[in-house]
Short mmCIF file of C-alpha atoms in Angstrom, two decimals:
data_model
loop_
_atom_site.label_atom_id
_atom_site.label_comp_id
_atom_site.label_asym_id
_atom_site.label_seq_id
_atom_site.Cartn_x
_atom_site.Cartn_y
_atom_site.Cartn_z
CA MET F 1 135.01 131.59 103.16
CA ALA F 2 133.68 128.06 103.50
CA ARG F 3 135.57 125.02 102.29
CA ILE F 4 133.63 121.97 101.12
CA VAL F 5 135.54 118.74 100.60
CA VAL F 6 134.05 116.04 98.39
CA LEU F 7 135.48 112.51 98.56
CA GLY F 8 134.87 110.65 95.31
CA THR F 9 134.26 111.43 91.66
CA GLY F 10 131.37 109.15 90.74
CA PHE F 11 127.82 110.24 89.96
CA ALA F 12 127.16 111.47 93.51
CA GLY F 13 130.51 113.21 94.09
CA ASN F 14 130.80 114.83 90.69
CA THR F 15 127.17 116.01 90.71
CA ALA F 16 127.66 117.49 94.17
CA ALA F 17 130.95 119.21 93.28
CA LEU F 18 129.66 120.81 90.07
CA ASN F 19 126.48 122.07 91.75
CA LEU F 20 128.32 123.38 94.80
CA LYS F 21 130.77 125.37 92.70
CA LYS F 22 128.04 126.70 90.42
CA GLU F 23 126.06 128.09 93.36
CA LEU F 24 128.86 129.11 95.72
CA GLY F 25 131.17 130.72 93.16
CA SER F 26 134.68 131.91 93.85
CA LYS F 27 133.95 133.11 97.39
CA HIS F 28 134.05 129.54 98.63
CA GLU F 29 136.32 126.58 98.00
CA VAL F 30 135.28 123.19 96.66
CA ILE F 31 137.95 120.48 96.87
CA VAL F 32 137.49 117.05 95.32
CA ILE F 33 139.67 114.18 96.54
CA SER F 34 139.90 110.89 94.67
CA PRO F 35 142.60 108.32 93.93
CA ARG F 36 141.40 108.33 90.31
CA LYS F 37 141.43 111.39 88.10
CA ASN F 38 139.13 109.80 85.52
CA PHE F 39 135.37 109.79 85.57
CA SER F 40 134.10 106.35 84.60
CA TYR F 41 130.64 105.95 83.10
CA VAL F 42 129.96 102.61 84.78
CA PRO F 43 126.55 101.88 83.14
CA SER F 44 128.30 101.35 79.78
CA LEU F 45 130.91 98.90 81.10
CA VAL F 46 128.50 96.07 80.19
CA TRP F 47 129.25 96.97 76.56
CA VAL F 48 133.01 97.12 77.18
CA GLY F 49 132.83 93.64 78.73
CA VAL F 50 131.62 92.04 75.48
CA GLY F 51 133.80 94.19 73.23
CA SER F 52 130.96 96.24 71.75
CA MET F 53 132.24 99.60 73.10
CA GLN F 54 135.78 100.94 73.18
CA PRO F 55 136.97 101.44 76.79
CA GLU F 56 138.03 105.06 76.19
CA LYS F 57 134.45 106.02 75.33
CA THR F 58 133.45 105.40 78.94
CA GLN F 59 136.18 107.57 80.50
CA PHE F 60 137.39 111.14 80.61
CA ASP F 61 139.97 113.11 82.55
CA LEU F 62 138.42 115.18 85.34
CA GLU F 63 141.35 117.55 85.87
CA PRO F 64 140.52 119.90 82.95
CA VAL F 65 136.83 119.80 83.93
CA TYR F 66 137.59 120.86 87.48
CA LYS F 67 140.12 123.45 86.34
CA LYS F 68 137.51 125.02 84.07
CA HIS F 69 134.93 125.14 86.87
CA GLY F 70 137.34 126.39 89.54
CA ILE F 71 137.21 123.20 91.60
CA ILE F 72 140.43 122.09 93.29
CA PHE F 73 141.29 118.46 92.58
CA LYS F 74 143.60 116.32 94.74
CA GLU F 75 144.57 112.96 93.28
CA GLY F 76 144.94 110.88 96.40
CA ALA F 77 143.11 108.52 98.74
CA ALA F 78 141.34 109.75 101.87
CA GLU F 79 142.79 107.65 104.68
CA GLU F 80 141.51 109.32 107.80
CA ILE F 81 138.76 111.71 108.85
CA ARG F 82 139.09 113.81 112.00
CA PRO F 83 135.53 115.04 112.52
CA ASP F 84 135.70 116.74 115.90
CA SER F 85 139.11 118.21 116.32
CA ARG F 86 139.29 122.01 116.46
CA ASP F 87 140.19 122.06 112.79
CA GLN F 88 138.25 119.26 111.17
CA TYR F 89 140.32 117.65 108.48
CA VAL F 90 140.82 114.75 106.09
CA VAL F 91 144.18 113.00 105.81
CA VAL F 92 144.97 112.33 102.17
CA LYS F 93 147.68 109.97 100.99
CA TYR F 94 149.19 110.58 97.56
CA SER F 95 150.72 108.01 95.20
CA ASP F 96 154.25 109.13 96.17
CA GLY F 97 153.54 108.19 99.80
CA LYS F 98 153.24 111.77 101.06
CA THR F 99 150.25 112.75 103.17
CA GLU F 100 148.39 116.04 103.58
CA GLN F 101 145.83 117.28 106.08
CA ILE F 102 142.99 119.06 104.30
CA LYS F 103 140.69 121.07 106.53
CA TYR F 104 136.99 121.30 105.81
CA ASP F 105 133.86 123.07 106.92
CA TYR F 106 131.59 120.58 105.19
CA LEU F 107 132.43 117.09 104.01
CA ILE F 108 130.67 114.83 101.51
CA ASN F 109 131.63 111.15 101.55
CA ALA F 110 130.82 109.93 98.04
CA THR F 111 133.57 107.36 97.85
CA GLY F 112 131.46 104.59 96.32
CA PRO F 113 132.06 100.94 97.15
CA LYS F 114 134.99 98.73 97.97
CA LEU F 115 134.52 95.65 95.78
CA ASN F 116 134.51 92.97 98.45
CA TYR F 117 135.70 89.96 96.44
CA ALA F 118 137.21 88.48 99.60
CA ALA F 119 133.70 87.71 100.90
CA THR F 120 133.55 84.66 98.61
CA PRO F 121 136.64 82.42 98.27
CA GLY F 122 137.86 82.39 94.68
CA LEU F 123 135.70 85.33 93.56
CA GLY F 124 137.07 88.10 91.37
CA PRO F 125 139.53 88.75 88.57
CA ASP F 126 142.56 89.62 90.71
CA ALA F 127 142.89 86.67 93.10
CA GLY F 128 140.06 84.46 91.90
CA TYR F 129 138.54 82.70 88.92
CA SER F 130 135.63 84.93 87.92
CA ASP F 131 135.43 88.16 85.96
CA SER F 132 133.70 91.43 86.81
CA ILE F 133 132.53 94.60 85.06
CA CYS F 134 132.56 96.87 88.11
CA THR F 135 135.62 98.89 87.02
CA LEU F 136 137.10 99.64 83.62
CA PRO F 137 140.25 97.49 84.09
CA HIS F 138 138.04 94.58 85.18
CA ALA F 139 135.67 95.11 82.23
CA VAL F 140 138.64 95.08 79.82
CA LYS F 141 139.93 91.85 81.36
CA THR F 142 136.41 90.41 81.11
CA ARG F 143 136.30 91.35 77.43
CA ASP F 144 139.64 89.64 76.78
CA ASN F 145 138.53 86.43 78.51
CA TYR F 146 135.18 86.54 76.73
CA LEU F 147 136.85 86.92 73.32
CA LYS F 148 139.10 83.95 74.11
CA ALA F 149 135.96 81.87 74.74
CA VAL F 150 134.50 83.15 71.46
CA GLU F 151 137.62 82.00 69.61
CA LYS F 152 137.22 78.51 71.10
CA MET F 153 133.58 78.44 69.98
CA LYS F 154 134.62 79.43 66.48
CA GLN F 155 136.77 76.29 66.49
CA GLY F 156 133.66 74.27 67.37
CA LYS F 157 134.27 73.92 71.11
CA ARG F 158 131.28 74.25 73.44
CA GLN F 159 131.63 76.86 76.18
CA LYS F 160 129.72 77.31 79.43
CA PHE F 161 128.95 80.85 80.61
CA VAL F 162 127.75 81.73 84.11
CA VAL F 163 126.68 85.29 84.88
CA GLY F 164 125.14 86.83 88.00
CA THR F 165 126.01 87.64 91.60
CA GLY F 166 128.92 86.12 93.48
CA HIS F 167 127.55 86.35 97.03
CA GLY F 168 124.28 86.13 98.93
CA THR F 169 124.31 89.85 99.76
CA ALA F 170 125.59 91.26 96.48
CA THR F 171 123.84 94.11 94.68
CA CYS F 172 123.70 95.41 91.09
CA GLN F 173 121.72 92.48 89.69
CA GLY F 174 120.63 94.88 86.95
CA ALA F 175 124.21 95.20 85.66
CA ALA F 176 124.62 91.43 85.60
CA PHE F 177 121.24 91.09 83.86
CA GLU F 178 122.44 93.56 81.21
CA PHE F 179 125.67 91.67 80.79
CA ILE F 180 124.06 88.24 80.29
CA HIS F 181 121.74 89.64 77.63
CA ASN F 182 124.53 91.53 75.87
CA LEU F 183 126.68 88.40 75.97
CA GLU F 184 123.88 86.34 74.42
CA PHE F 185 123.24 89.04 71.80
CA ASP F 186 126.93 89.30 70.95
CA LEU F 187 127.34 85.52 70.64
CA ASN F 188 124.47 85.55 68.14
CA ARG F 189 126.07 88.44 66.27
CA ARG F 190 129.34 86.51 66.05
CA GLY F 191 127.49 83.39 64.86
CA VAL F 192 128.60 81.13 67.74
CA ARG F 193 125.53 81.11 69.99
CA ARG F 194 124.81 77.44 69.19
CA ASN F 195 128.05 76.49 70.97
CA ALA F 196 127.18 78.28 74.22
CA ASP F 197 125.38 77.17 77.38
CA ILE F 198 124.40 80.25 79.36
CA THR F 199 123.26 80.16 83.01
CA TRP F 200 122.21 82.97 85.34
CA ILE F 201 122.79 82.76 89.10
CA SER F 202 121.48 85.37 91.49
CA ASN F 203 120.65 86.07 95.12
CA GLU F 204 117.30 87.65 94.18
CA PRO F 205 114.24 86.11 95.85
CA ALA F 206 112.83 85.88 92.31
CA LEU F 207 113.95 86.94 88.86
CA GLY F 208 113.16 90.59 88.21
CA ASP F 209 113.61 91.57 91.87
CA PHE F 210 116.75 93.63 91.08
CA GLY F 211 117.19 94.42 94.76
CA VAL F 212 114.20 96.77 94.77
CA GLY F 213 111.61 94.19 95.77
CA GLY F 214 110.47 93.59 92.19
CA VAL F 215 108.00 95.72 90.36
CA ILE F 216 104.38 95.58 89.19
CA VAL F 217 103.57 97.37 85.93
CA LYS F 218 100.48 97.96 83.83
CA LYS F 219 100.57 95.94 80.62
CA ASN F 220 97.81 95.40 78.09
CA GLY F 221 95.07 96.03 80.59
CA ASN F 222 96.64 93.87 83.31
CA LEU F 223 98.88 94.43 86.27
CA VAL F 224 101.89 92.22 85.63
CA SER F 225 104.88 91.25 87.78
CA GLY F 226 108.35 92.15 86.52
CA LYS F 227 109.28 88.57 87.40
CA LEU F 228 107.31 87.33 84.40
CA PHE F 229 109.03 89.80 82.10
CA ALA F 230 112.48 88.81 83.36
CA GLU F 231 111.68 85.11 83.01
CA SER F 232 110.27 85.62 79.54
CA THR F 233 113.54 87.20 78.37
CA PHE F 234 115.47 84.15 79.58
CA LEU F 235 112.96 81.82 77.98
CA GLU F 236 113.22 83.71 74.68
CA LYS F 237 117.03 83.57 74.72
CA GLY F 238 117.36 80.00 76.01
CA ILE F 239 119.07 81.02 79.25
CA LYS F 240 118.80 78.75 82.31
CA TRP F 241 118.79 80.23 85.78
CA VAL F 242 119.40 79.66 89.46
CA GLU F 243 117.72 82.12 91.83
CA ARG F 244 117.75 82.70 95.62
CA ALA F 245 121.36 81.51 95.69
CA HIS F 246 124.50 82.34 97.66
CA VAL F 247 127.77 81.45 95.94
CA ARG F 248 129.89 79.72 98.57
CA LYS F 249 133.11 79.44 96.63
CA VAL F 250 134.49 79.78 93.15
CA GLU F 251 137.17 77.46 91.85
CA GLU F 252 138.87 77.17 88.51
CA GLY F 253 136.03 76.19 86.18
CA SER F 254 133.24 75.76 88.76
CA LEU F 255 131.32 77.36 91.58
CA ASP F 256 129.39 75.97 94.54
CA TYR F 257 126.17 77.51 95.81
CA VAL F 258 123.37 77.01 98.31
CA ASN F 259 119.90 78.41 97.90
CA ILE F 260 117.19 79.53 100.33
CA GLU F 261 115.65 76.06 100.34
CA GLY F 262 119.00 74.61 101.36
CA GLU F 263 119.60 72.93 98.02
CA GLU F 264 123.30 72.76 97.22
CA GLY F 265 124.56 72.85 93.67
CA LYS F 266 127.57 73.26 91.47
CA LEU F 267 127.86 75.05 88.16
CA ASP F 268 130.72 74.34 85.78
CA PHE F 269 131.91 77.20 83.62
CA ASP F 270 134.49 78.25 81.08
CA PHE F 271 133.69 81.93 81.68
CA ALA F 272 131.99 83.49 84.70
CA MET F 273 131.11 87.13 85.33
CA LEU F 274 129.98 87.53 88.93
CA ILE F 275 129.22 90.82 90.70
CA PRO F 276 130.81 90.95 94.18
CA PRO F 277 129.20 92.30 97.34
CA PHE F 278 130.06 95.89 98.23
CA ALA F 279 131.58 97.30 101.40
CA GLY F 280 132.47 100.81 102.47
CA ILE F 281 135.82 102.28 101.41
CA PRO F 282 138.18 101.75 104.37
CA ILE F 283 138.70 105.15 106.00
CA ALA F 284 139.67 105.66 109.64
CA TYR F 285 137.56 107.99 111.79
CA ILE F 286 139.49 109.44 114.72
CA ASP F 287 138.14 111.71 117.46
CA LYS F 288 139.95 114.59 119.16
CA ASP F 289 141.49 112.26 121.74
CA GLY F 290 142.87 109.95 119.06
CA ASN F 291 140.25 107.24 119.60
CA ASP F 292 138.94 105.18 116.70
CA ILE F 293 135.25 106.10 116.33
CA LYS F 294 134.55 104.17 113.14
CA SER F 295 131.91 102.02 114.88
CA GLN F 296 129.99 105.21 115.74
CA MET F 297 130.32 106.62 112.25
CA CYS F 298 129.78 103.53 110.11
CA VAL F 299 127.80 100.30 110.05
CA PRO F 300 129.86 97.06 110.19
CA SER F 301 130.06 96.87 106.39
CA GLY F 302 131.86 100.22 106.42
CA PHE F 303 129.15 102.44 104.93
CA MET F 304 128.59 105.77 106.68
CA LYS F 305 125.65 106.22 109.04
CA VAL F 306 123.24 108.99 108.08
CA ASP F 307 119.78 110.01 109.27
CA ALA F 308 118.29 106.52 108.88
CA ASP F 309 116.79 104.30 111.56
CA TYR F 310 119.42 101.57 111.83
CA LEU F 311 117.62 99.85 114.71
CA SER F 312 114.90 98.89 112.23
CA ALA F 313 117.22 96.31 110.66
CA ALA F 314 116.63 94.05 113.67
CA LYS F 315 112.86 94.11 113.11
CA PRO F 316 111.06 91.61 110.86
CA PHE F 317 110.50 92.62 107.24
CA GLU F 318 106.78 93.20 107.86
CA GLU F 319 107.58 95.94 110.40
CA TRP F 320 109.93 97.93 108.20
CA LYS F 321 108.66 101.43 107.48
CA ASN F 322 109.38 104.15 104.98
CA SER F 323 110.50 106.39 107.81
CA ASP F 324 113.47 104.00 108.32
CA TRP F 325 115.07 105.48 105.20
CA PRO F 326 117.25 108.61 105.28
CA LYS F 327 116.04 111.92 103.92
CA LYS F 328 118.92 114.38 104.37
CA TYR F 329 121.99 112.08 104.35
CA ASN F 330 123.88 113.92 107.10
CA ASN F 331 125.66 112.08 109.87
CA PRO F 332 123.55 112.21 113.07
CA VAL F 333 126.54 113.24 115.24
CA TYR F 334 128.45 115.51 112.88
CA LYS F 335 125.83 117.47 110.96
CA ASN F 336 128.40 118.92 108.57
CA ILE F 337 129.36 115.46 107.27
CA PHE F 338 127.20 113.91 104.56
CA ALA F 339 127.26 110.62 102.68
CA ALA F 340 125.91 110.28 99.14
CA GLY F 341 125.50 107.48 96.64
CA ILE F 342 126.73 104.03 97.59
CA ALA F 343 128.71 105.47 100.53
CA PHE F 344 125.65 105.98 102.75
CA ALA F 345 124.47 103.05 104.84
CA PRO F 346 120.90 102.00 104.04
CA PRO F 347 118.87 100.99 107.12
CA HIS F 348 118.15 97.54 105.69
CA SER F 349 117.55 95.84 102.38
CA ILE F 350 114.60 96.71 100.16
CA SER F 351 113.91 93.11 99.18
CA LYS F 352 112.69 90.64 101.76
CA PRO F 353 115.67 88.89 103.37
CA PHE F 354 115.83 85.09 103.53
CA LYS F 355 118.20 82.67 105.16
CA ALA F 356 119.35 79.28 103.96
CA PRO F 357 118.83 76.48 106.53
CA ASP F 358 122.49 76.85 107.55
CA GLY F 359 121.83 80.51 108.45
CA THR F 360 123.41 82.06 105.36
CA LEU F 361 121.75 85.40 104.64
CA ILE F 362 120.51 85.63 101.07
CA VAL F 363 119.17 89.05 100.09
CA PRO F 364 120.16 91.62 97.49
CA SER F 365 121.61 94.77 99.02
CA PRO F 366 119.78 97.97 98.05
CA PRO F 367 120.98 99.49 94.78
CA ARG F 368 121.80 103.20 95.13
CA THR F 369 123.79 103.82 91.99
CA GLY F 370 123.19 105.91 88.89
CA MET F 371 120.14 108.13 89.10
CA ALA F 372 119.65 107.68 92.86
CA SER F 373 123.31 108.63 93.40
CA GLY F 374 122.94 111.75 91.30
CA ILE F 375 119.75 112.84 93.06
CA ILE F 376 121.26 112.28 96.52
CA GLY F 377 124.51 114.06 95.57
CA HIS F 378 122.50 117.02 94.27
CA THR F 379 120.26 117.11 97.37
CA VAL F 380 123.26 117.11 99.70
CA ALA F 381 124.88 119.91 97.67
CA LEU F 382 121.71 122.02 97.92
CA SER F 383 121.64 121.53 101.70
CA ILE F 384 125.26 122.65 102.03
CA ILE F 385 124.61 125.65 99.80
CA ASP F 386 121.79 126.67 102.19
CA MET F 387 124.05 126.13 105.20
CA VAL F 388 126.79 128.29 103.66
CA LYS F 389 124.65 131.02 102.13
CA LYS F 390 121.73 131.22 104.56
CA GLY F 391 123.49 130.10 107.70
CA ALA F 392 121.20 127.10 108.19
CA GLU F 393 122.46 125.01 111.09
CA GLU F 394 121.70 121.68 109.49
CA ALA F 395 120.58 120.12 106.22
CA THR F 396 117.57 121.79 104.66
CA GLN F 397 116.87 119.55 101.68
CA GLN F 398 115.49 116.06 101.54
CA ALA F 399 115.19 113.28 98.99
CA SER F 400 114.12 109.94 100.39
CA MET F 401 114.34 106.83 98.23
CA THR F 402 110.81 106.11 99.47
CA GLU F 403 109.67 109.32 97.78
CA PHE F 404 111.62 109.87 94.58
CA GLY F 405 111.41 107.74 91.45
CA ALA F 406 114.10 106.37 89.19
CA ILE F 407 114.59 105.34 85.60
CA CYS F 408 116.48 102.13 84.83
CA ILE F 409 117.45 101.15 81.32
CA THR F 410 118.69 97.60 81.04
CA SER F 411 120.59 96.99 77.82
CA MET F 412 119.83 93.69 76.12
CA GLY F 413 121.94 94.11 73.00
CA LYS F 414 123.94 96.96 71.47
CA SER F 415 122.88 97.66 67.91
CA MET F 416 121.10 100.69 66.48
CA THR F 417 118.87 98.47 64.30
CA ARG F 418 118.67 95.09 66.06
CA GLY F 419 119.48 95.89 69.69
CA SER F 420 117.06 96.26 72.55
CA ALA F 421 116.77 97.33 76.16
CA ALA F 422 114.24 97.05 78.93
CA LEU F 423 113.13 100.48 80.07
CA LEU F 424 111.77 100.62 83.58
CA THR F 425 110.54 103.66 85.43
CA MET F 426 109.57 103.24 89.07
CA ASP F 427 108.13 105.63 91.58
CA PRO F 428 109.28 105.45 94.29
CA VAL F 429 112.51 103.41 94.33
CA VAL F 430 111.70 101.81 97.70
CA PRO F 431 108.17 100.38 97.60
CA ASN F 432 105.83 102.39 99.78
CA TYR F 433 103.15 99.90 100.86
CA GLU F 434 101.80 102.42 103.37
CA LYS F 435 100.79 104.64 100.46
CA TYR F 436 100.34 102.34 97.46
CA LYS F 437 98.65 98.94 97.34
CA PHE F 438 101.35 97.52 95.06
CA GLY F 439 104.16 99.53 96.62
CA ARG F 440 104.48 102.06 93.82
CA ASN F 441 102.49 104.69 91.96
CA LEU F 442 101.34 102.72 88.91
CA ASN F 443 100.83 105.93 86.91
CA TYR F 444 104.59 106.51 87.04
CA THR F 445 105.79 102.91 87.10
CA PHE F 446 106.28 101.57 83.62
CA GLY F 447 108.15 98.80 81.84
CA ASP F 448 108.73 97.86 78.22
CA ILE F 449 111.29 96.09 76.02
CA GLY F 450 112.44 97.12 72.57
CA LEU F 451 114.90 98.79 70.25
CA ALA F 452 113.76 102.25 71.34
CA GLY F 453 115.01 101.37 74.83
CA HIS F 454 118.48 100.86 73.37
CA TRP F 455 118.32 104.25 71.66
CA VAL F 456 117.42 105.81 75.02
CA LYS F 457 120.33 104.02 76.73
CA TYR F 458 122.72 105.14 74.00
CA MET F 459 121.42 108.71 74.18
CA LEU F 460 121.82 108.79 77.96
CA HIS F 461 125.43 107.60 77.68
CA TYR F 462 126.39 110.74 75.76
CA LEU F 463 124.00 113.01 77.67
CA PHE F 464 125.46 112.06 81.05
CA MET F 465 129.04 112.17 79.79
CA TRP F 466 128.24 115.74 78.67
CA LYS F 467 126.76 116.59 82.06
CA MET F 468 129.60 115.03 84.04
CA LYS F 469 132.08 117.02 81.93
CA GLY F 470 130.22 120.16 83.02
CA LYS F 471 129.80 121.28 79.43
CA PHE F 472 127.45 123.96 78.09
CA LEU F 473 123.99 123.80 79.79
CA TRP F 474 125.07 120.77 81.87
CA GLN F 475 122.94 121.98 84.76
CA PHE F 476 119.72 121.47 82.78
CA ILE F 477 120.36 117.76 82.27
CA PRO F 478 118.46 115.90 85.03
CA ASP F 479 120.29 113.79 87.61
CA MET N 1 126.96 68.59 87.51
CA GLU N 2 123.70 70.48 87.49
CA ASP N 3 120.82 69.99 89.87
CA LYS N 4 117.10 70.62 90.26
CA SER N 5 117.60 74.23 91.43
CA VAL N 6 118.65 75.15 87.88
CA LYS N 7 115.52 76.35 86.09
CA ASP N 8 115.27 75.59 82.45
CA LEU N 9 112.27 76.91 80.56
CA THR N 10 113.76 76.37 77.14
CA GLU N 11 111.19 73.62 76.78
CA TYR N 12 107.66 74.05 78.11
CA VAL N 13 106.73 71.21 80.44
CA PRO N 14 102.99 71.10 81.24
CA TYR N 15 102.14 71.15 84.97
CA SER N 16 105.76 71.82 85.94
CA LYS N 17 106.45 74.38 88.69
CA GLU N 18 107.81 76.81 86.12
CA ALA N 19 104.74 76.45 83.90
CA ARG N 20 102.53 77.91 86.64
CA SER N 21 103.77 81.44 85.97
CA PHE N 22 104.63 81.22 82.32
CA MET N 23 105.05 84.14 79.94
CA ALA N 24 106.90 84.26 76.64
CA PRO N 25 106.93 86.77 73.78
CA THR N 26 105.09 85.78 70.62
CA LYS N 27 106.74 86.06 67.19
CA TYR N 28 104.79 89.29 66.63
CA THR N 29 106.10 90.77 69.90
CA VAL N 30 109.68 89.83 69.02
CA PHE N 31 109.22 91.40 65.57
CA ILE N 32 107.63 94.62 66.80
CA ARG N 33 110.42 95.11 69.36
CA THR N 34 112.84 95.89 66.53
CA PHE N 35 110.39 97.24 63.91
CA ILE N 36 111.93 100.65 63.41
CA PRO N 37 108.83 102.76 62.48
CA TRP N 38 107.02 101.53 65.60
CA GLN N 39 110.13 101.94 67.72
CA LEU N 40 110.45 105.57 66.60
CA VAL N 41 106.99 106.15 68.04
CA LYS N 42 108.03 104.27 71.18
CA PHE N 43 111.17 106.39 71.48
CA ILE N 44 109.07 109.55 71.73
CA TYR N 45 106.68 107.80 74.12
CA TYR N 46 109.54 106.60 76.35
CA ASN N 47 111.00 110.09 76.55
CA LEU N 48 107.64 111.53 77.60
CA LYS N 49 107.28 108.79 80.22
CA MET N 50 110.76 109.51 81.59
CA LEU N 51 110.16 113.25 81.58
CA ARG N 52 107.06 112.72 83.69
CA VAL N 53 109.02 110.78 86.32
CA LEU N 54 111.84 113.32 86.25
CA LEU N 55 109.52 116.28 86.71
CA LYS N 56 107.82 114.56 89.64
CA GLY N 57 111.07 113.42 91.25
CA HIS N 58 112.94 116.67 90.86
CA GLY N 59 110.08 118.60 92.41
CA ARG N 60 111.00 116.87 95.64
CA PHE N 61 114.16 118.85 96.30
CA MET N 62 112.34 120.76 98.96
CA ASP N 63 112.97 122.78 102.04
CA THR N 64 112.02 120.91 105.17
#
């Protein structure tokens, strides 16, 4: 009997666990470890943040799901991984302070990100002055602060809103872009838009970069940059913007930034929603002699090393290759340990990195959430299934972000009759300039804005909640 | 305090840096984006577009 331990219950972890159990059956054990027993549908937290979706609609309890599928669930935090002792195991700490050693034959690290608010002084809802929609509690707090600002506007007071990224290396610009548009849409709906000044701030080299190096799409007989589309949405909604910027510090009611050109600026705000940079979940890696081997297992930001070329990060952008990116997501030293979703360390950014004159790095980190997470989690599960069933010595399946495509739906207002969303399909996720002149296959790369995009986003919310609950025919819903 | 790095295209300024790469939706485009009969057609079209990407992407779970 093989035992597979999955750390994390997000898109990557849950997809992997459900697929592993489906294929391996009762002869083998699948154990999921997470400090949270709820699955959170993060893409809809933008709606929670402006009060247009009830928080409970984005959550469900995983325990009955795992019980039904025969998956063992441990509600605790993985604190330590012992990868090369005779009995490889994970040390789990429970909420009552007790610890347990859980042995494994195969391990999937799908722990997601640590929200690194500490990278920018004053950033974040817990010890800072900005809000966030990265977790449900943060999205609820954001909603409460947003509604307070709305009440002030109803009394005729002008309010300043700043939305974007809170650090030069943050990711998830797409989520912030969704939030600023939903905020603007909701202010209109509430009849207080005239009392709002809305400003976007981001570390993207240009609007519409979204951390994937931008996109070129066919439109009305032309090839058009996504930058123009992104700018046109801000123009239409009367939103100002600051791009190529690193937020240096956030204070009560204002933030300071520097951009790639070295221009320093300050934005005043009454409400700010800023996405933090991500880091790896802090887990200790200890070898058989008790030595800390984290530096061998992880990059400095704490994400786990997989089969990527990490030496390529030192090369100039023009020398980066598609072969730098991982295909199988197994650790190069311990082939039975995999990382999926945000937990794996990308070799470098996708977008071109820039530095401010003072040396501050300003570049979006590669997004690897949502669909990419699901695909990677599924791929890793299929490899482990082959290793267990067929006796393969190492991973057999591959899914490189330079090969597979992704669908992104960016909500721009939640209403079944007046809402809209930008639908973007791209193939591949990481531009492949060795293969395609514009980096992507233009027959599969597509972008459009409209109400139908909102219907798709709304449909996918319920479709993926169904899939993640492992309900009837879940396996036929794509990742 | 706001400075020159804040881009404001709410008013079109001829020959400004921002005006060099200008694009804005027309009233017709804004209307058609929420015109339900047309959006129903788009909904079907979007699903076919997504299906195409999914079929291509999911064919890449391959043995090495």
